[in-house]
């Protein structure tokens, strides 16, 4: 196996292993595979929208399937598995335990991902990543929608099993000398994420079963013709998936807390406020789900309640940002790849947060709702912020995983292509939304403003695509041929690196 | 610990801005929610993948809606099949058409002109083409 540079092991030893670094490695590799697959679909979408009218896809149904699988893939097969992989790799090391609490359960949770992913990719559904009924129940063709439902069900179970394992490992297996207020903030990030997952996901699990029985025609939870209510699904769905955005985000917050003090060579500004903000965020994240439904015909009171719930979560994110900036303030910052990505991510987070407040302000939401604005907004978060920090963390862990160093110049090219690309795509998408372009459309009105903006966005997406190709080359080439890393302190920042001897488990 | 005072000041400023944004939006929205008494009611029927407009006198229009400038209109938005969303970007009107529900929204165009009506909720194959024309007459 390429990645085991020091002592090559046969592939099946890693595949059948239950050791946390091996399972972590599998999670990380598959998450990158799905990042590239989902990215290919993104390029397809942007190319189709380069010009009005059919560009490269002649059938709108195909386009609808592309954006459905793109969204489902990147949220559930890139963000979640990557965080789980890094958690697996580092949590036992950081809490000083020999492995995860339930190593075999851990491997089972991982091995649920390939079948779930296969169902989603082979099903190739066209119901959008949130599968709203009645479209998904009465109009969407089977077996595509059924396979999507089962795929998500398996991925949800995997995520619940993984979370149980993290909670038990962190709370029960941590070294007895390590009090809970001594846990690194990365561990706190994974802990709060896992607890939120356990609280949020069962609701969606129920919703999926109801969706499926509705499709079978044995129930009518969401069918108004038979006394059901399609909006009920939206409540169940967003009760899981609004918190889910924080589930995606909190591991990245933890990673930023790990990287910034090290690369600023300064202690963290306020550990306590980091912990408090993580805990509060994980609670208040549940108070805002229905802001995705402001245009469904809610009463004024409902709209007010959810506006307040949404705004209440903002100070916690602001607190993290303050903490990061205060930590690096006046430090001797080393702008190696991990730090560059984290700072880039924070910069884009600022923009995305400001956009979020606009979405939340009631009358303004009706301009932005279901328009390209929303697409720009959440991509600034999931791509610009979360994925940026994830990629930075990947560079940071590269020496630990492979024993070699990546190429810093290539990582810099990767970063700048992605950063400029992100601004070109996502900021332009905000403006497209203000011009009234709806999301999830195969074709747009042939208006000169819309055409030029779509072309800017597509160019930005191509820059990002080139950036990711550079990244792929850098990772593979450096894993095979990179110069051996100095394992005690590979980044020469005078800080203790993780315990690399954990790489040789047996 | 003296420097944590900055953190509190900063959080205070953030909370202050949010309260201001929230209060202001609440006031504007409250104003927008009040439908004028004299508004004419038009029924907007969404279905895959076109719009039908029913005037109070019983006339129906498909794909086009004629209204008069300077008058207020109240729309009752309904759907015959899946969820759609009635959207006139120029007048910032967005209201989902949900089967089993009657959602209301209103507007009062001041100037004559022609504007785009479109669907903003993904509703299947021809969602992108579910458009109509709003014609405001003098
Ligand atoms: C922490 C990271 C965040 C992520 C990953 C995220 C993600 C998303 C996503 C995926 C959507 C699209 C929903 C859809 O499919 O229609 C969305 C919409 C929205 N977001 Fe965020 N969001 C984040 C933070 C925020 C913040 C901080 C706010 C408010 C201050 C906010 C307010 C909203 C609102 C109101 C909408 C609904 C817009 C609409 O469709 O009308 N979000 N967000
Ligand atoms: Cu529609
Ligand atoms: Cu539609």
XYZ file of C-alpha atoms and ligand atoms in Angstrom:
689
model
C 0.000 0.000 0.000
C 1.373 3.334 -1.082
C 0.528 5.156 2.093
C 2.482 2.843 4.337
C 5.841 4.141 3.250
C 7.876 2.908 6.131
C 6.605 -0.623 6.381
C 4.421 -1.533 3.427
C 1.524 -3.748 4.406
C -0.731 -5.683 2.065
C -3.983 -3.942 1.227
C -6.276 -6.488 2.873
C -4.579 -6.014 6.209
C -5.773 -2.430 6.169
C -9.214 -3.294 4.792
C -9.914 -5.884 7.481
C -8.278 -3.951 10.271
C -10.223 -2.525 13.177
C -7.378 -0.348 14.418
C -8.390 3.299 14.625
C -5.659 4.597 12.335
C -6.569 2.066 9.647
C -10.292 2.742 9.860
C -9.496 6.446 9.906
C -7.362 6.049 6.809
C -10.173 4.234 4.998
C -12.608 6.972 5.935
C -10.224 9.677 4.730
C -9.416 7.981 1.422
C -13.050 7.279 0.594
C -14.086 10.804 1.523
C -11.578 12.138 -1.003
C -12.801 9.733 -3.661
C -16.307 11.098 -3.146
C -15.046 14.681 -3.078
C -13.631 14.177 -6.553
C -16.706 12.351 -7.826
C -19.038 15.050 -6.500
C -16.677 17.681 -7.862
C -16.956 16.156 -11.330
C -20.739 16.590 -11.109
C -20.239 20.203 -10.019
C -18.172 20.820 -13.145
C -20.962 19.248 -15.182
C -23.547 21.598 -13.631
C -21.406 24.682 -14.158
C -20.590 23.710 -17.738
C -24.265 23.214 -18.541
C -24.987 26.708 -17.200
C -22.153 28.331 -19.153
C -24.632 29.347 -21.860
C -28.427 29.468 -21.926
C -30.183 26.594 -23.645
C -28.825 23.049 -23.740
C -25.020 23.227 -23.464
C -23.672 19.738 -22.844
C -26.748 17.964 -21.481
C -29.703 17.481 -23.788
C -32.123 16.039 -21.236
C -33.266 18.136 -18.232
C -33.977 14.940 -16.274
C -30.263 14.140 -16.424
C -29.423 17.586 -15.086
C -31.859 17.112 -12.183
C -30.161 13.847 -11.313
C -26.737 15.449 -11.461
C -27.533 18.141 -8.872
C -29.332 15.665 -6.617
C -26.407 13.274 -6.464
C -23.909 16.144 -6.284
C -25.529 17.528 -3.112
C -26.148 14.172 -1.461
C -22.633 12.974 -2.250
C -20.743 15.989 -0.980
C -22.695 16.413 2.248
C -22.871 12.775 3.292
C -19.917 11.177 1.556
C -17.331 13.939 1.738
C -17.944 16.136 4.807
C -19.163 13.484 7.256
C -16.660 10.723 6.432
C -13.737 13.146 6.389
C -14.570 14.403 9.885
C -15.135 10.838 11.080
C -11.802 9.820 9.558
C -9.844 12.572 11.267
C -11.707 11.835 14.497
C -10.779 8.187 14.254
C -7.197 8.997 13.533
C -6.697 11.472 16.329
C -9.227 10.988 19.127
C -7.598 7.900 20.680
C -4.207 9.603 20.432
C -5.485 12.801 22.002
C -7.394 11.131 24.857
C -4.486 8.684 25.371
C -6.337 5.452 24.824
C -5.213 2.457 22.815
C -8.031 2.494 20.262
C -11.658 3.517 19.870
C -13.975 2.179 22.560
C -15.601 -0.354 20.203
C -13.106 -1.091 17.423
C -15.270 -3.618 15.625
C -18.353 -1.394 15.709
C -16.092 1.288 14.326
C -15.155 -0.839 11.331
C -18.812 -1.760 10.835
C -19.773 1.924 10.794
C -17.159 2.514 8.125
C -18.212 -0.442 6.013
C -21.776 0.826 5.873
C -20.561 3.727 3.754
C -19.746 1.869 0.509
C -23.195 0.220 0.173
C -24.934 3.495 1.087
C -22.833 5.334 -1.473
C -23.512 2.700 -4.119
C -27.271 3.053 -3.620
C -27.059 6.815 -4.013
C -24.835 6.763 -7.078
C -26.515 3.852 -8.831
C -29.999 5.057 -7.882
C -29.201 8.385 -9.514
C -32.368 9.973 -8.169
C -33.822 13.308 -9.261
C -35.551 14.472 -6.067
C -33.044 17.056 -4.843
C -30.868 16.362 -1.810
C -33.854 16.970 0.457
C -36.418 14.874 -1.332
C -39.499 16.942 -0.551
C -42.829 15.136 -0.880
C -45.235 15.036 -2.611
C -42.760 15.164 -5.506
C -40.582 12.456 -3.984
C -43.577 10.292 -3.112
C -46.015 10.597 -5.990
C -44.074 11.865 -8.979
C -40.502 10.620 -8.657
C -39.828 7.449 -10.608
C -38.665 4.307 -8.826
C -36.410 2.635 -8.101
C -34.225 5.782 -8.106
C -36.008 7.477 -5.206
C -36.235 4.196 -3.266
C -32.526 3.647 -3.618
C -31.877 7.209 -2.451
C -34.034 6.580 0.631
C -32.239 3.352 1.500
C -28.828 4.834 0.788
C -29.445 7.714 3.172
C -30.835 5.348 5.741
C -27.662 3.275 5.746
C -25.455 6.384 5.898
C -27.540 7.705 8.793
C -27.114 4.488 10.737
C -23.386 4.553 10.062
C -23.196 8.061 11.389
C -25.137 7.122 14.542
C -22.880 4.135 15.249
C -19.801 6.280 14.666
C -21.113 8.944 17.028
C -21.848 6.480 19.822
C -18.285 5.271 19.507
C -16.860 8.793 19.718
C -18.955 9.764 22.746
C -17.997 6.625 24.656
C -14.333 6.844 23.687
C -14.077 10.458 24.745
C -16.094 10.328 27.944
C -15.272 6.832 29.220
C -11.870 5.933 27.820
C -9.940 9.159 28.211
C -6.890 8.920 30.426
C -7.952 9.180 34.084
C -5.572 12.089 34.638
C -7.199 14.081 31.905
C -10.096 16.150 33.155
C -12.809 17.102 30.734
C -11.654 20.718 30.760
C -8.212 19.564 29.611
C -9.419 17.898 26.429
C -8.029 19.546 23.300
C -10.678 21.611 21.501
C -10.553 19.240 18.544
C -11.840 16.538 20.892
C -14.542 18.917 22.097
C -15.525 19.578 18.497
C -15.972 15.861 17.792
C -17.771 15.313 21.107
C -20.356 18.050 20.598
C -20.810 16.988 16.968
C -21.448 13.390 17.978
C -23.952 14.309 20.665
C -25.791 16.534 18.197
C -25.865 13.707 15.664
C -27.461 11.425 18.225
C -30.091 14.042 18.998
C -30.826 15.086 15.435
C -30.665 12.020 13.211
C -33.482 9.862 14.637
C -36.016 12.421 13.421
C -34.819 12.086 9.855
C -34.676 8.310 10.200
C -38.379 8.414 11.032
C -39.057 10.793 8.146
C -37.358 8.426 5.701
C -39.505 5.503 6.847
C -42.624 7.628 6.462
C -41.479 8.712 3.018
C -40.950 5.117 2.011
C -44.298 3.827 3.269
C -45.934 6.772 1.499
C -44.229 5.682 -1.690
C -45.478 2.161 -1.163
C -48.963 3.592 -0.804
C -49.587 2.029 2.613
C -49.562 5.360 4.449
C -50.300 8.968 3.621
C -48.301 11.025 6.076
C -47.398 13.591 3.465
C -50.207 13.201 0.968
C -52.808 15.953 1.303
C -55.281 14.066 -0.871
C -55.552 11.562 1.957
C -55.302 13.857 4.947
C -51.519 14.146 5.173
C -49.382 17.278 5.118
C -46.268 17.710 2.974
C -45.013 20.440 5.290
C -44.746 17.895 8.108
C -41.877 16.273 6.212
C -40.095 19.606 5.966
C -40.267 20.057 9.727
C -38.858 16.582 10.348
C -36.222 17.044 7.666
C -34.970 20.426 8.799
C -35.093 19.470 12.456
C -32.313 17.070 11.530
C -30.574 19.008 8.826
C -30.369 22.469 10.186
C -28.437 21.131 13.179
C -26.564 19.042 10.633
C -24.876 22.150 9.241
C -23.332 22.604 12.668
C -22.547 18.881 12.724
C -20.568 19.485 9.553
C -19.027 22.647 10.897
C -17.973 21.762 14.451
C -15.234 19.300 13.501
C -13.775 22.086 11.350
C -13.996 24.456 14.317
C -12.085 21.896 16.362
C -9.431 21.603 13.659
C -9.006 25.365 13.501
C -8.504 25.424 17.286
C -5.829 22.805 16.879
C -3.980 24.508 14.018
C -4.118 28.203 14.840
C -2.245 28.197 18.190
C 0.440 25.905 16.768
C 1.077 27.915 13.635
C 0.879 31.210 15.542
C 3.216 29.871 18.186
C 1.010 31.359 20.878
C -1.284 29.720 23.416
C -4.973 29.740 22.635
C -6.637 33.034 23.575
C -9.492 31.565 25.573
C -9.995 27.830 25.918
C -13.084 28.275 28.067
C -14.903 30.477 25.583
C -14.131 27.924 22.867
C -15.754 25.155 24.912
C -18.716 27.308 25.885
C -19.318 28.442 22.313
C -19.215 24.836 21.072
C -21.722 23.667 23.677
C -24.072 26.608 23.160
C -23.879 26.231 19.397
C -24.810 22.568 19.646
C -27.915 23.493 21.652
C -29.041 26.618 19.821
C -28.403 24.937 16.471
C -31.694 23.154 17.125
C -33.700 26.348 17.519
C -33.639 27.540 13.950
C -34.709 24.678 11.692
C -37.779 26.276 10.197
C -35.900 29.234 8.721
C -35.695 27.023 5.658
C -39.475 27.128 5.466
C -40.266 30.808 5.820
C -42.073 30.846 2.459
C -44.289 27.830 3.049
C -47.089 29.992 4.395
C -46.217 30.121 8.078
C -47.971 32.462 10.452
C -46.270 35.697 11.395
C -45.630 34.401 14.920
C -43.926 31.249 13.660
C -41.744 33.279 11.352
C -40.761 35.603 14.208
C -39.849 32.709 16.510
C -37.572 31.113 13.935
C -35.969 34.376 12.994
C -35.013 34.915 16.637
C -33.838 31.292 16.949
C -31.597 31.714 13.928
C -30.129 35.034 14.977
C -29.401 33.577 18.429
C -26.862 31.167 16.960
C -24.768 33.913 15.385
C -22.906 35.198 18.488
C -21.479 31.725 19.122
C -19.880 31.567 15.681
C -18.668 35.112 16.163
C -17.077 34.047 19.445
C -15.047 31.336 17.720
C -13.851 33.762 15.074
C -12.797 36.251 17.752
C -10.958 33.527 19.581
C -9.056 32.497 16.443
C -8.089 36.000 15.496
C -7.095 36.880 19.061
C -4.981 33.739 19.235
C -3.028 34.576 16.116
C -2.838 38.311 16.946
C 0.787 39.232 17.590
C 1.937 35.636 17.162
C 4.871 34.538 15.046
C 2.647 33.138 12.340
C 3.986 30.522 9.958
C 1.912 30.556 6.794
C 2.416 26.941 5.823
C -0.453 25.255 3.965
C -2.553 24.322 7.029
C -2.555 27.904 8.305
C -3.243 29.389 4.878
C -6.294 27.209 4.393
C -7.610 27.933 7.847
C -7.249 31.686 7.398
C -8.814 31.516 3.939
C -11.697 29.574 5.424
C -12.224 32.135 8.184
C -12.253 34.973 5.661
C -14.960 33.253 3.621
C -16.844 32.408 6.818
C -17.172 36.139 7.495
C -18.826 36.666 4.133
C -21.062 33.653 4.533
C -22.142 34.691 8.031
C -23.107 38.139 6.808
C -25.133 36.518 4.033
C -26.811 34.269 6.591
C -28.014 37.254 8.578
C -29.577 38.623 5.381
C -31.400 35.312 4.836
C -32.708 35.450 8.329
C -34.061 39.012 8.194
C -37.663 38.241 7.309
C -38.595 40.478 4.392
C -35.189 39.934 2.780
C -35.519 36.166 2.878
C -38.213 36.392 0.236
C -35.658 37.849 -2.170
C -33.062 35.204 -1.480
C -35.176 32.131 -0.790
C -34.660 29.299 -3.279
C -32.627 31.587 -5.488
C -28.980 31.314 -6.414
C -28.236 33.504 -3.406
C -28.869 30.484 -1.185
C -26.601 28.352 -3.312
C -23.816 30.926 -2.961
C -24.450 31.285 0.770
C -24.250 27.661 1.779
C -21.422 26.913 -0.582
C -19.378 29.630 1.058
C -19.885 27.603 4.247
C -19.600 24.029 3.123
C -16.986 24.605 0.460
C -15.346 27.914 1.388
C -15.186 27.413 5.139
C -15.606 23.787 6.148
C -13.828 22.184 3.206
C -11.042 24.779 3.319
C -10.288 23.962 6.943
C -10.592 20.244 6.167
C -8.078 20.540 3.334
C -5.731 22.498 5.577
C -6.008 19.764 8.155
C -5.282 17.146 5.512
C -2.023 18.933 4.718
C -1.288 19.087 8.439
C -1.819 15.384 8.937
C -0.060 14.356 5.745
C 3.295 13.692 7.461
C 1.613 11.680 10.209
C -0.265 9.528 7.723
C 2.485 8.988 5.150
C 5.724 9.773 6.944
C 6.558 12.153 4.105
C 6.176 15.831 3.392
C 3.891 17.327 0.747
C 5.137 19.911 -1.732
C 4.582 23.373 -0.268
C 4.707 25.199 -3.611
C 2.010 23.042 -5.135
C -0.117 23.441 -2.011
C 0.171 27.195 -2.427
C -0.967 27.021 -6.051
C -3.848 24.810 -4.918
C -4.852 27.319 -2.265
C -4.859 30.392 -4.473
C -6.745 28.695 -7.294
C -9.373 27.531 -4.819
C -9.629 30.854 -2.985
C -9.969 32.995 -6.100
C -12.254 30.378 -7.614
C -14.473 30.371 -4.522
C -14.926 34.128 -4.698
C -15.675 34.004 -8.416
C -18.270 31.265 -8.057
C -19.997 31.924 -4.790
C -20.050 35.709 -4.650
C -21.356 35.778 -8.222
C -24.038 33.280 -7.253
C -25.221 35.663 -4.535
C -25.647 38.365 -7.162
C -27.394 35.977 -9.557
C -29.866 35.337 -6.768
C -30.508 39.053 -6.378
C -31.204 39.150 -10.105
C -33.916 36.572 -9.510
C -32.323 33.405 -10.871
C -33.968 30.396 -9.166
C -31.855 27.480 -7.990
C -31.951 23.965 -9.469
C -32.641 25.094 -13.002
C -31.342 23.456 -16.136
C -31.765 26.632 -18.184
C -32.098 30.321 -17.443
C -33.698 33.338 -19.086
C -31.415 34.555 -21.837
C -30.536 37.910 -20.291
C -27.091 39.502 -20.814
C -26.525 40.075 -17.080
C -27.362 36.497 -16.212
C -25.192 35.129 -19.013
C -22.073 37.064 -18.067
C -22.446 36.200 -14.380
C -22.961 32.531 -15.093
C -19.816 32.603 -17.173
C -17.808 34.205 -14.376
C -19.095 31.523 -12.010
C -18.238 28.723 -14.408
C -14.713 30.100 -14.921
C -14.260 30.188 -11.147
C -15.420 26.601 -10.919
C -12.848 25.579 -13.521
C -10.109 27.292 -11.504
C -11.216 25.235 -8.521
C -11.200 22.104 -10.641
C -7.617 22.785 -11.738
C -6.695 23.456 -8.111
C -8.074 20.103 -7.037
C -6.155 18.347 -9.800
C -2.953 19.957 -8.486
C -3.906 18.745 -5.007
C -4.459 15.190 -6.191
C -1.111 15.151 -7.940
C 0.609 16.595 -4.860
C -0.922 14.038 -2.504
C -0.146 11.001 -4.629
C 3.282 12.120 -5.762
C 4.393 13.233 -2.293
C 3.085 10.073 -0.666
C 5.248 8.027 -2.987
C 8.230 10.279 -3.541
C 8.067 13.186 -1.091
C 11.010 13.783 1.176
C 10.757 11.981 4.508
C 9.230 14.215 7.185
C 10.964 15.013 10.449
C 8.369 13.258 12.535
C 8.950 15.124 15.809
C 8.106 18.524 14.304
C 7.481 18.277 10.561
C 6.448 21.932 10.171
C 9.363 23.316 12.188
C 7.180 25.378 14.432
C 8.725 24.204 17.672
C 5.559 22.359 18.714
C 4.981 18.749 19.608
C 3.426 16.840 16.745
C 1.109 13.873 17.274
C 2.548 10.609 18.468
C 3.598 9.075 15.168
C 4.437 5.671 16.612
C 0.693 5.045 16.615
C 1.017 4.479 12.882
C 2.468 1.011 13.464
C -0.394 -0.588 15.302
C 0.306 -4.255 15.524
C -7.535 37.952 32.341
C -7.911 41.667 31.650
C -7.959 41.218 27.909
C -11.140 39.101 27.939
C -13.003 42.391 28.349
C -12.462 42.897 24.599
C -14.234 39.644 23.926
C -17.251 40.754 25.933
C -17.381 44.140 24.248
C -17.193 42.447 20.864
C -19.926 39.930 21.701
C -22.018 42.833 22.984
C -21.625 44.662 19.676
C -22.542 41.534 17.690
C -25.630 40.928 19.829
C -26.581 44.578 19.496
C -26.408 44.449 15.704
C -28.462 41.255 15.651
C -31.154 42.750 17.880
C -31.313 45.769 15.619
C -31.568 43.605 12.462
C -34.204 41.398 14.081
C -36.341 44.267 15.367
C -36.201 46.141 12.093
C -37.111 43.069 10.023
C -39.955 42.312 12.394
C -41.435 45.771 11.952
C -41.171 45.718 8.166
C -42.584 42.215 7.914
C -45.484 43.097 10.193
C -46.342 45.940 7.872
C -46.064 43.687 4.797
C -48.326 41.055 6.310
C -51.386 43.307 6.379
C -53.418 42.701 3.269
C -55.462 45.801 2.267
C -59.236 45.338 2.618
C -60.046 46.486 -0.900
C -57.579 44.133 -2.645
C -58.939 42.045 -5.544
C -58.492 38.316 -5.014
C -56.782 36.277 -7.736
C -56.404 32.521 -7.413
C -53.007 31.250 -8.536
C -53.072 27.570 -9.439
C -49.703 25.835 -9.835
C -49.308 22.480 -11.506
C -46.544 20.636 -13.345
C -45.438 22.822 -15.179
C -47.599 25.864 -15.717
C -49.538 28.570 -13.939
C -53.289 29.272 -14.158
C -54.747 32.532 -12.844
C -58.440 32.805 -11.909
C -59.983 36.251 -11.632
C -62.970 37.015 -9.348
C -65.296 37.282 -12.367
C -64.514 33.680 -13.280
C -62.179 34.346 -16.203
C -59.042 32.230 -16.361
C -55.654 32.952 -17.865
C -52.916 30.418 -18.509
C -49.284 31.513 -18.586
C -50.230 35.207 -18.452
C -51.673 37.444 -15.809
C -53.177 40.851 -16.539
C -53.604 43.337 -13.694
C -54.072 47.110 -13.440
C -51.479 49.541 -12.090
C -52.440 51.390 -8.937
C -54.673 48.626 -7.565
C -53.990 46.116 -4.798
C -54.205 42.371 -5.476
C -54.272 39.481 -3.110
C -53.174 36.087 -4.412
C -54.439 32.794 -3.106
C -51.688 30.387 -4.086
C -52.613 26.715 -4.409
C -51.136 23.630 -6.065
C -52.717 20.686 -7.850
C -49.843 18.229 -7.534
C -46.428 18.858 -5.963
C -44.935 21.869 -4.174
C -44.195 24.847 -6.397
C -43.311 28.391 -5.475
C -44.975 31.455 -6.937
C -42.279 34.040 -7.514
C -42.240 37.470 -9.130
C -38.629 38.596 -8.611
C -39.304 42.207 -9.541
C -41.914 42.642 -6.806
C -40.096 40.429 -4.242
C -43.049 38.075 -4.032
C -42.258 34.491 -3.071
C -44.913 32.139 -1.769
C -44.912 28.361 -1.900
C -47.822 26.606 -3.559
C -48.400 23.630 -1.274
C -51.012 20.997 -2.103
C -53.710 21.005 0.565
C -53.077 24.608 1.605
C -54.135 28.060 0.504
C -51.258 30.539 0.987
C -51.832 34.259 0.662
C -49.633 37.094 -0.539
C -50.404 40.517 -1.994
C -48.964 43.375 -3.997
C -49.963 46.709 -5.472
C -48.015 47.556 -8.651
C -47.599 51.275 -9.223
C -46.320 51.445 -12.816
C -47.342 49.538 -15.935
C -44.925 47.028 -17.431
C -44.165 43.384 -18.131
C -42.564 41.162 -15.526
C -41.389 37.578 -15.149
C -43.323 35.061 -13.062
C -41.457 31.857 -12.299
C -41.405 28.756 -10.120
C -38.828 28.743 -7.353
C -39.326 25.336 -5.773
C -37.913 22.346 -7.587
C -40.952 20.532 -9.004
C -39.548 18.009 -11.437
C -38.609 17.742 -15.079
C -39.586 21.164 -16.444
C -39.226 23.175 -13.231
C -36.796 25.496 -15.024
C -39.407 26.342 -17.632
C -42.350 26.924 -15.341
C -42.654 30.601 -16.184
C -45.464 33.044 -16.893
C -45.819 36.698 -17.779
C -47.180 39.396 -15.494
C -48.651 42.294 -17.456
C -49.417 45.415 -15.480
C -51.721 47.656 -17.546
C -52.096 51.374 -17.121
C -22.491 27.127 9.917
C -22.557 26.905 8.704
C -23.795 27.011 7.834
C -24.070 26.129 6.868
C -23.245 24.913 6.516
C -25.293 26.541 6.245
C -25.891 25.864 5.213
C -27.055 26.222 4.609
C -27.692 25.497 3.556
C -27.230 24.147 3.021
C -28.778 26.196 3.174
C -29.676 25.860 2.017
C -30.948 25.298 2.395
C -31.662 24.918 1.160
O -31.335 23.858 0.601
O -32.546 25.681 0.727
C -28.846 27.325 4.010
C -29.836 28.225 3.973
C -30.023 29.179 4.927
N -29.104 29.577 5.890
Fe -27.388 28.685 6.258
N -25.744 27.670 6.829
C -24.861 28.000 7.817
C -24.940 29.075 8.623
C -25.964 29.962 8.640
C -26.042 31.092 9.498
C -24.968 31.531 10.482
C -27.238 31.661 9.232
C -27.898 32.855 9.843
C -27.374 33.767 10.535
C -27.883 30.911 8.203
C -29.112 31.198 7.679
C -29.685 30.532 6.638
C -31.026 30.761 6.163
C -32.021 31.726 6.749
C -31.236 29.920 5.080
C -32.488 29.766 4.271
C -32.441 30.573 3.052
C -33.673 30.328 2.246
O -33.739 29.290 1.565
O -34.584 31.160 2.313
N -27.084 29.906 7.852
N -27.778 27.343 4.879
Cu -43.241 24.484 -10.247
Cu -40.590 24.422 -9.804
